[in-house]
Coordinates of C-alpha atoms in Angstrom, one line a residue:
M1 CA 5.9 -28.2 5.4
A2 CA 7.2 -30.8 7.8
S3 CA 6.4 -30.0 11.4
A4 CA 9.9 -30.7 12.6
Q5 CA 11.4 -28.1 10.2
P6 CA 11.0 -24.3 10.7
T7 CA 8.3 -22.6 8.6
F8 CA 10.0 -19.9 6.6
L9 CA 8.3 -16.5 6.0
A10 CA 9.8 -14.7 3.1
T11 CA 10.1 -10.9 3.2
R12 CA 12.0 -8.0 1.9
G13 CA 14.6 -6.6 4.1
S14 CA 13.5 -2.9 4.4
A15 CA 12.5 -1.6 7.8
L16 CA 8.8 -1.5 6.8
A17 CA 8.9 -4.9 5.3
L18 CA 10.5 -6.3 8.4
A19 CA 8.1 -4.6 10.7
Q20 CA 5.2 -6.2 8.8
A21 CA 6.9 -9.6 8.6
N22 CA 7.6 -9.5 12.4
T23 CA 3.9 -8.8 13.0
V24 CA 3.0 -11.9 11.0
L25 CA 5.7 -13.9 12.7
G26 CA 4.3 -13.0 16.1
L27 CA 0.8 -14.0 15.1
C28 CA 2.0 -17.3 13.7
R29 CA 3.9 -18.1 16.9
A30 CA 0.8 -17.2 19.0
A31 CA -1.5 -19.3 16.9
F32 CA 0.8 -22.3 16.7
P33 CA 3.1 -22.3 19.7
G34 CA 4.4 -25.8 19.1
R35 CA 5.8 -24.9 15.7
S36 CA 9.0 -23.1 14.7
F37 CA 8.9 -20.0 12.5
E38 CA 11.7 -18.0 11.0
L39 CA 12.1 -15.0 8.6
K40 CA 13.9 -15.4 5.3
I41 CA 15.0 -12.0 3.9
I42 CA 15.1 -11.7 0.1
K43 CA 16.4 -8.8 -1.9
T44 CA 14.0 -7.8 -4.7
T45 CA 14.3 -5.9 -7.9
G46 CA 12.6 -3.0 -6.2
D47 CA 15.2 -2.9 -3.5
K48 CA 17.9 -2.6 -6.1
L49 CA 16.1 0.3 -7.9
Q50 CA 15.5 2.5 -4.8
T51 CA 17.8 5.1 -6.1
A52 CA 16.8 4.9 -9.7
S53 CA 15.0 8.0 -11.1
L54 CA 12.2 6.1 -12.8
A55 CA 8.6 7.1 -13.0
S56 CA 6.3 4.4 -11.5
S57 CA 4.9 3.8 -15.0
E58 CA 8.3 2.7 -16.2
L59 CA 8.8 0.2 -13.4
P60 CA 8.4 -3.6 -14.1
K61 CA 5.5 -5.6 -12.7
G62 CA 6.3 -7.6 -9.5
L63 CA 8.9 -5.0 -8.6
F64 CA 8.9 -5.9 -4.9
T65 CA 7.5 -9.5 -5.2
K66 CA 9.1 -11.4 -8.0
E67 CA 12.1 -12.8 -6.2
I68 CA 10.0 -13.6 -3.1
E69 CA 7.5 -15.5 -5.2
E70 CA 10.4 -17.5 -6.9
A71 CA 11.5 -18.6 -3.4
L72 CA 8.0 -19.8 -2.7
V73 CA 7.8 -21.8 -6.0
R74 CA 11.3 -23.3 -5.3
R75 CA 10.0 -24.2 -1.8
E76 CA 12.8 -22.2 -0.2
A77 CA 10.0 -20.4 1.8
D78 CA 6.6 -21.4 3.0
L79 CA 4.8 -18.1 3.2
A80 CA 5.5 -14.7 1.7
V81 CA 4.6 -11.5 3.5
H82 CA 3.8 -8.5 1.2
S83 CA 2.4 -5.0 1.3
L84 CA -0.7 -6.0 -0.6
K85 CA -0.5 -2.9 -2.7
D86 CA 2.7 -4.2 -4.2
L87 CA 1.3 -7.7 -5.0
P88 CA 0.3 -8.0 -8.7
T89 CA -3.3 -9.1 -9.3
E90 CA -2.1 -11.9 -11.5
L91 CA 0.0 -14.4 -9.5
P92 CA 2.4 -17.0 -10.8
A93 CA 1.0 -20.5 -11.5
G94 CA 0.7 -22.5 -8.3
L95 CA 0.6 -19.5 -5.9
K96 CA -2.4 -17.7 -4.3
L97 CA -3.3 -15.0 -1.8
G98 CA -3.9 -17.1 1.3
A99 CA -4.8 -14.4 3.9
V100 CA -4.8 -10.7 4.7
L101 CA -4.4 -9.1 8.1
P102 CA -6.8 -6.5 9.5
R103 CA -6.4 -3.3 7.5
A104 CA -4.6 -0.4 9.0
D105 CA -5.0 3.3 8.3
V106 CA -5.7 3.6 4.6
R107 CA -5.0 7.4 4.3
D108 CA -2.2 9.1 2.5
V109 CA -0.4 11.8 4.4
L110 CA 0.7 15.1 2.9
V111 CA 4.1 15.8 4.6
V112 CA 4.8 19.5 4.2
R113 CA 7.7 21.8 5.1
G114 CA 6.6 24.6 7.5
P115 CA 3.7 25.0 9.9
G116 CA 1.2 23.2 7.7
S117 CA -1.7 24.0 9.9
G118 CA -3.9 25.4 7.1
V119 CA -7.2 27.2 7.5
P120 CA -9.7 25.6 9.9
G121 CA -12.0 23.3 8.0
S122 CA -9.9 23.6 4.8
S123 CA -8.3 20.8 2.7
P124 CA -4.7 20.0 3.7
L125 CA -3.8 20.9 0.2
D126 CA -4.7 24.5 0.8
V127 CA -1.5 24.9 2.9
L128 CA 0.6 24.6 -0.3
P129 CA 1.4 27.9 -2.0
R130 CA 0.5 28.3 -5.7
G131 CA 3.0 26.5 -7.9
A132 CA 4.5 24.5 -5.1
T133 CA 6.6 21.4 -5.9
V134 CA 5.4 18.1 -4.5
A135 CA 7.7 15.1 -4.6
T136 CA 6.1 11.7 -5.4
S137 CA 6.8 8.9 -7.8
S138 CA 3.3 7.4 -7.6
T139 CA 1.2 8.0 -10.8
R140 CA -1.9 7.6 -8.7
R141 CA -0.9 10.3 -6.3
R142 CA 0.4 12.6 -9.0
A143 CA -2.9 12.4 -11.0
Q144 CA -5.1 13.1 -8.0
L145 CA -3.0 15.9 -6.7
L146 CA -3.0 17.6 -10.1
D147 CA -6.7 17.1 -10.5
L148 CA -7.2 18.9 -7.2
R149 CA -4.5 21.5 -7.7
P150 CA -3.5 21.9 -11.4
D151 CA -1.0 24.6 -10.4
L152 CA 1.2 22.2 -8.5
T153 CA 4.5 21.0 -9.9
M154 CA 5.4 17.3 -9.6
T155 CA 8.8 15.8 -9.2
Q156 CA 10.2 12.3 -8.6
I157 CA 11.4 11.0 -5.2
R158 CA 12.6 7.6 -4.1
G159 CA 14.1 6.1 -1.0
N160 CA 12.7 5.0 2.4
V161 CA 10.7 7.2 4.8
G162 CA 13.8 8.7 6.5
T163 CA 15.4 9.5 3.1
R164 CA 12.3 11.3 1.9
L165 CA 11.8 13.3 5.1
R166 CA 15.5 14.3 4.9
K167 CA 15.2 15.4 1.2
L168 CA 12.1 17.4 2.1
A169 CA 13.9 19.2 4.9
E170 CA 17.1 19.8 3.0
Q171 CA 15.9 20.7 -0.5
P172 CA 14.3 24.1 -0.5
E173 CA 12.6 23.6 -3.8
L174 CA 10.4 20.9 -2.3
A175 CA 7.2 21.9 -0.6
A176 CA 5.8 18.5 0.2
T177 CA 5.8 14.8 -0.3
V178 CA 3.1 12.1 0.2
L179 CA 3.5 9.0 2.4
A180 CA 1.2 6.2 3.5
A181 CA -0.2 6.6 7.0
A182 CA 0.0 2.8 7.6
G183 CA 3.7 2.7 6.7
L184 CA 4.5 5.6 9.0
K185 CA 2.6 4.0 11.9
R186 CA 4.1 0.6 11.4
L187 CA 7.6 2.2 11.5
G188 CA 6.7 3.7 14.9
F189 CA 5.8 7.2 13.8
T190 CA 3.0 9.0 15.5
L191 CA 0.6 11.4 13.7
E192 CA -0.5 14.1 16.1
T193 CA -3.7 16.0 15.5
D194 CA -1.8 19.3 15.3
G195 CA 0.2 18.1 12.4
R196 CA 3.3 17.1 14.3
L197 CA 5.0 13.9 13.1
I198 CA 6.7 12.2 16.1
A199 CA 9.6 9.9 15.4
P200 CA 10.0 6.5 17.0
P201 CA 12.6 6.0 19.7
G202 CA 16.0 6.6 18.2
G203 CA 14.5 8.3 15.1
E204 CA 14.4 11.9 14.1
V205 CA 11.9 14.1 12.2
P206 CA 13.1 17.5 10.9
A207 CA 11.5 20.2 13.1
T208 CA 10.1 22.0 10.0
V209 CA 8.1 19.0 8.8
R210 CA 4.3 18.6 9.4
A211 CA 2.1 15.7 8.5
L212 CA -1.5 16.2 7.3
P213 CA -3.6 13.2 6.6
L214 CA -5.7 13.1 3.4
E215 CA -9.0 11.5 3.9
P216 CA -10.2 9.0 1.2
E217 CA -12.8 11.7 0.2
V218 CA -9.8 13.9 -0.8
M219 CA -7.4 11.2 -2.2
L220 CA -8.5 7.6 -2.8
P221 CA -5.8 5.1 -1.7
C222 CA -4.3 2.6 -4.0
V223 CA -5.7 -0.9 -4.3
G224 CA -4.8 -2.9 -1.2
Q225 CA -3.2 0.0 0.6
A226 CA -2.6 -0.6 4.3
A227 CA -3.3 -4.3 4.1
I228 CA -0.6 -7.0 4.7
G229 CA -1.1 -10.0 2.4
I230 CA 0.2 -13.5 2.8
E231 CA 1.0 -15.5 -0.3
V232 CA 1.3 -19.2 -0.3
R233 CA 1.5 -22.2 -2.6
E234 CA -1.8 -23.8 -3.7
N235 CA -2.5 -27.2 -2.2
D236 CA -0.2 -26.6 0.8
G237 CA -2.2 -27.9 3.7
A238 CA 0.0 -26.6 6.4
A239 CA 0.1 -23.1 4.9
A240 CA -3.7 -23.2 4.6
D241 CA -4.0 -23.9 8.3
L242 CA -1.9 -20.9 9.0
C243 CA -4.0 -18.7 6.7
R244 CA -7.2 -19.7 8.3
A245 CA -5.9 -18.7 11.7
L246 CA -4.5 -15.3 10.4
N247 CA -7.1 -14.2 7.8
H248 CA -9.4 -11.2 8.5
A249 CA -12.5 -11.9 6.4
E250 CA -13.8 -8.3 6.1
T251 CA -10.4 -7.0 4.9
L252 CA -10.2 -9.9 2.4
Q253 CA -13.6 -9.1 1.0
C254 CA -12.7 -5.4 0.6
V255 CA -9.3 -6.0 -1.1
T256 CA -10.9 -8.7 -3.3
A257 CA -13.3 -6.1 -4.7
E258 CA -10.4 -3.6 -5.2
R259 CA -8.1 -6.1 -6.9
A260 CA -10.9 -7.3 -9.2
F261 CA -11.4 -3.6 -10.2
L262 CA -7.7 -3.2 -10.9
T263 CA -7.7 -6.4 -13.0
G264 CA -10.5 -5.0 -15.0
M265 CA -8.6 -1.8 -15.6
G266 CA -5.5 -3.6 -16.8
G267 CA -3.9 -5.1 -13.7
G268 CA -0.8 -2.9 -13.2
C269 CA -0.2 -1.5 -9.7
Q270 CA 1.5 1.5 -11.4
L271 CA -1.7 2.5 -13.2
A272 CA -3.2 5.9 -12.5
V273 CA -6.2 4.4 -10.9
A274 CA -7.4 4.2 -7.3
A275 CA -10.0 2.1 -5.5
Y276 CA -11.2 1.8 -1.9
A277 CA -13.8 -0.6 -0.5
R278 CA -15.6 -0.5 2.8
I279 CA -18.2 -2.8 4.3
V280 CA -21.4 -1.2 5.4
G281 CA -23.8 -3.7 6.9
E282 CA -23.9 -6.6 4.5
Q283 CA -22.8 -4.6 1.5
I284 CA -19.5 -3.6 0.1
W285 CA -19.2 0.0 -1.0
L286 CA -16.6 0.3 -3.6
R287 CA -15.4 3.7 -4.9
A288 CA -12.9 4.3 -7.7
V289 CA -11.3 6.8 -9.9
S290 CA -9.4 6.4 -13.2
F291 CA -7.1 8.9 -14.9
L292 CA -6.4 6.6 -17.9
G293 CA -8.5 8.6 -20.3
Q294 CA -8.5 12.3 -21.3
K295 CA -10.7 13.1 -18.3
P296 CA -10.8 11.6 -14.8
V297 CA -13.7 9.1 -14.3
R298 CA -15.2 8.6 -10.8
A299 CA -17.6 5.9 -10.0
E300 CA -19.0 3.9 -7.1
M301 CA -21.0 0.8 -6.7
R302 CA -22.5 -1.3 -3.9
G303 CA -23.1 -5.0 -3.7
H304 CA -23.4 -7.9 -1.3
V305 CA -20.3 -8.9 0.6
T306 CA -20.4 -12.3 -1.0
D307 CA -20.1 -10.7 -4.5
A308 CA -16.9 -8.8 -3.9
E309 CA -15.0 -10.0 -7.0
Q310 CA -18.0 -9.5 -9.3
L311 CA -18.6 -6.0 -7.8
G312 CA -15.0 -5.0 -8.7
R313 CA -15.3 -6.3 -12.2
R314 CA -18.6 -4.6 -12.8
L315 CA -17.3 -1.2 -11.6
A316 CA -14.2 -1.6 -13.8
A317 CA -16.4 -2.3 -16.8
E318 CA -18.5 0.8 -16.0
V319 CA -15.4 3.0 -15.6
A320 CA -13.7 1.7 -18.7
G321 CA -16.9 2.2 -20.7
R322 CA -17.1 5.9 -20.0

């Protein structure tokens, strides 16, 4: 990357993707005030399929990343900004995960129609009536919800946050949907402790909607959830300098363990598996669940922070062997 030329950050054009890319853009400009940085918006296969009624298991790999990675390889962009959960564990030759930003709120949020206050001390899922229909296209979310509440009915839903909230409010057969807390917050929504979901300025949330966070103990997040990843070309010195300035080491260690687990389970981000790592002292605590067999398999493992990748592989081997 020649210093006289702008450094291009490739991103999708969705509201959430742009919010994340602008965060990275601001950090780049703050870290290197003498350099010029610009966003390069790229339309991906996933953007073209937003209205398709496909289950996540039917979707191709690299759904939201393929065209962006191609721009990196062709040197039409210098960095790529991703929701790390969308980035496949196997990257194209010549590319690597260069940095991750500090992780945001990893929780999923059950967005329900009606009061949604529940019984004090109860699980948020207890607010759903028996046989309620929950709209989600995520195989991970569907599997965990049905494991907790076998009486629930699942249906597909696609579209951005606003579209999903509107469908929930307008379609009486839907009782709830599930959204990522990090995505809501990055778009400017506020999750109040009483269940209210406050829209950003200029936005709107149907009055009948309530948002109830699901703690990881209730629903494990997907691999890389709430982390922003920066993908770069290998052997690109200027990009490496940027990554060193932006990278959050603790988050990188956690997502490295999670992504190694996912690789060991088959590598697809649409698999019905979940994993979440936290650092406790000098150890990584990795928890996972798999719904790939006839029965769900839950497991956890701890290891030193320097062994994140090996920890993920070992836990995958244990889960796959059950």
